[in-house]
């Protein structure tokens, strides 16, 4: 079974999983002897006793049997990866949270040595991976696959649904990579719900010839044009209806040489005044922020643990997850598609100052993350909004320019979904005119003792009248209070479970009573590990604001959140 996704993505292309198995592993410290042994892929080396505290460089190695043209796809390597095959570098990639590939051509059939050099150290070369309020792990943290390719292959599918005049329409675009030194001429046929997608004439549309570049690789596109789909059922949290979309690539001799399957849904997301509309209905967000973090697995949660998290969220009455603060494992998004959980997905950045954002690598690393996030996750119907730059310098002129560029890039790549960012700049933000949705992180009753209603109404009034973000949907994207699991006291002091439950009761009631507010994301679903340097204000070196602890054991606030969330519907 293909465990890169929750469904099979190929019938023609030959694939082999290189994950769910042990690789040869060796740390490469700058000083002293390293550790050498076996390491599970996917996995985080911090979950292994011998490398629990290691931060630096390491090498993974595996012997693979293959020949011809081969593609290796890595769903996530933290932070930086260099891929070598038989000692020759194939690819280099930065960022733990987005997929990338490495292609080799003209290999003789037989055994080949695949090496992955990984570096999870901090330093000036890394603008996004910095010591932070969450743990940055090391390793090949998401699945890996090896694929055999022919003269050309399908690299991406983009499905865009459109609702118009009472019916559903769609368009499909495919990206095709060519690996031949010669011109490649062929065609792509699309199938939705196993039915061929045809234009009015019923004829398949051929692709133009393409000449490869000097490196022998090119990418070109094939598009379906806009087509109707009679009888389409819309995707929604109540009825998450999904369809399989398949593209088949034919060469000029009419031979099917490659295929690619993705899963899609028909749904429309748009904003209208102060409302976020899903299929024309006003959304009420009852959400949780969630880190990919578990004491047994680090950020490499197995599929079963991902599903358990979503079932717990749904049991509490939640209908949405915010992937704080980075793109998530695509299998998690697949589960959200299947279970009807709405997703706010954001690029990788948290709490960066203007000085951090002036890092010479910042803009390129952010742009790469955005492109890889959107290109790989575009088709997920559960993703209803794209976010950027959580709690960064949106209150400065330099920061505003960074926000503008990144939001414009998202609009170029996806003109259909709303955009937002979670701000913590109280009444000083300069960027609220840029996105479609205004979002704020607030912590009354935790970091300050201002009554929630007073604080929220003051902020909302400023947003409407003075920020440039008035007459837009408004979300609270973080709110909460810390509690150390098991700390109970009738004094109801901070860090007790009693205080957390009491604070959340007041916070949530005020938020849902606020006119013009489309909902909330509680910070956070589960307690998570933070970088060691955050120990001074994070008991247990954990962010303890979870409604469940790191082992998913409910705190007292569980019942409070469940009572409030289940008493509200998904629409306003």
Coordinates of C-alpha atoms in Angstrom, one line a residue, residues 1-17 71 73 75 143-149 153-157 189 191 194 243-249 257-264 330-331 334 337-338 376 379-380:
X1 CA 0.0 0.0 0.0
X2 CA 1.2 3.5 -0.8
X3 CA 1.7 5.2 2.6
X4 CA 2.7 8.6 1.2
X5 CA -1.1 9.1 0.9
X6 CA -4.1 7.4 2.2
X7 CA -5.0 6.1 -1.3
X8 CA -3.1 4.7 -4.3
X9 CA -1.7 7.3 -6.6
X10 CA -0.3 5.2 -9.4
X11 CA -1.4 2.1 -11.4
X12 CA 1.1 2.4 -14.3
X13 CA 4.1 4.0 -12.6
X14 CA 6.2 1.5 -10.6
X15 CA 6.9 2.7 -7.1
X16 CA 8.7 1.3 -4.1
X17 CA 8.4 2.6 -0.5
X71 CA 12.7 9.7 -9.1
X73 CA 10.3 11.8 -3.5
X75 CA 7.9 14.3 1.9
X143 CA 7.8 9.1 4.1
X144 CA 10.1 8.5 1.1
X145 CA 9.3 6.7 -2.2
X146 CA 11.4 5.6 -5.2
X147 CA 9.7 5.6 -8.7
X148 CA 10.7 4.3 -12.1
X149 CA 10.1 6.8 -14.9
X153 CA 6.1 11.7 -16.3
X154 CA 3.2 13.5 -14.6
X155 CA 4.5 15.6 -11.7
X156 CA 1.4 17.6 -10.6
X157 CA -2.3 17.8 -11.0
X189 CA -6.3 12.2 -20.7
X191 CA -10.7 11.0 -15.7
X194 CA -13.5 7.1 -13.5
X243 CA -13.8 12.1 -6.0
X244 CA -10.8 10.4 -7.6
X245 CA -9.1 12.4 -10.4
X246 CA -6.7 10.6 -12.7
X247 CA -4.4 11.7 -15.5
X248 CA -2.9 9.3 -17.9
X249 CA 0.1 10.3 -20.1
X257 CA 3.5 5.6 -20.2
X258 CA 2.5 7.2 -16.9
X259 CA -0.4 8.1 -14.6
X260 CA -1.1 10.1 -11.5
X261 CA -4.2 10.0 -9.2
X262 CA -5.3 12.6 -6.7
X263 CA -8.4 13.0 -4.7
X264 CA -10.6 16.1 -5.0
X330 CA -0.1 15.3 3.5
X331 CA -1.5 12.2 5.1
X334 CA -6.0 13.4 3.5
X337 CA -10.5 15.6 3.7
X338 CA -12.1 12.3 4.6
X376 CA 1.5 20.0 -3.3
X379 CA -6.3 19.9 -4.4
X380 CA -7.3 19.3 -0.7

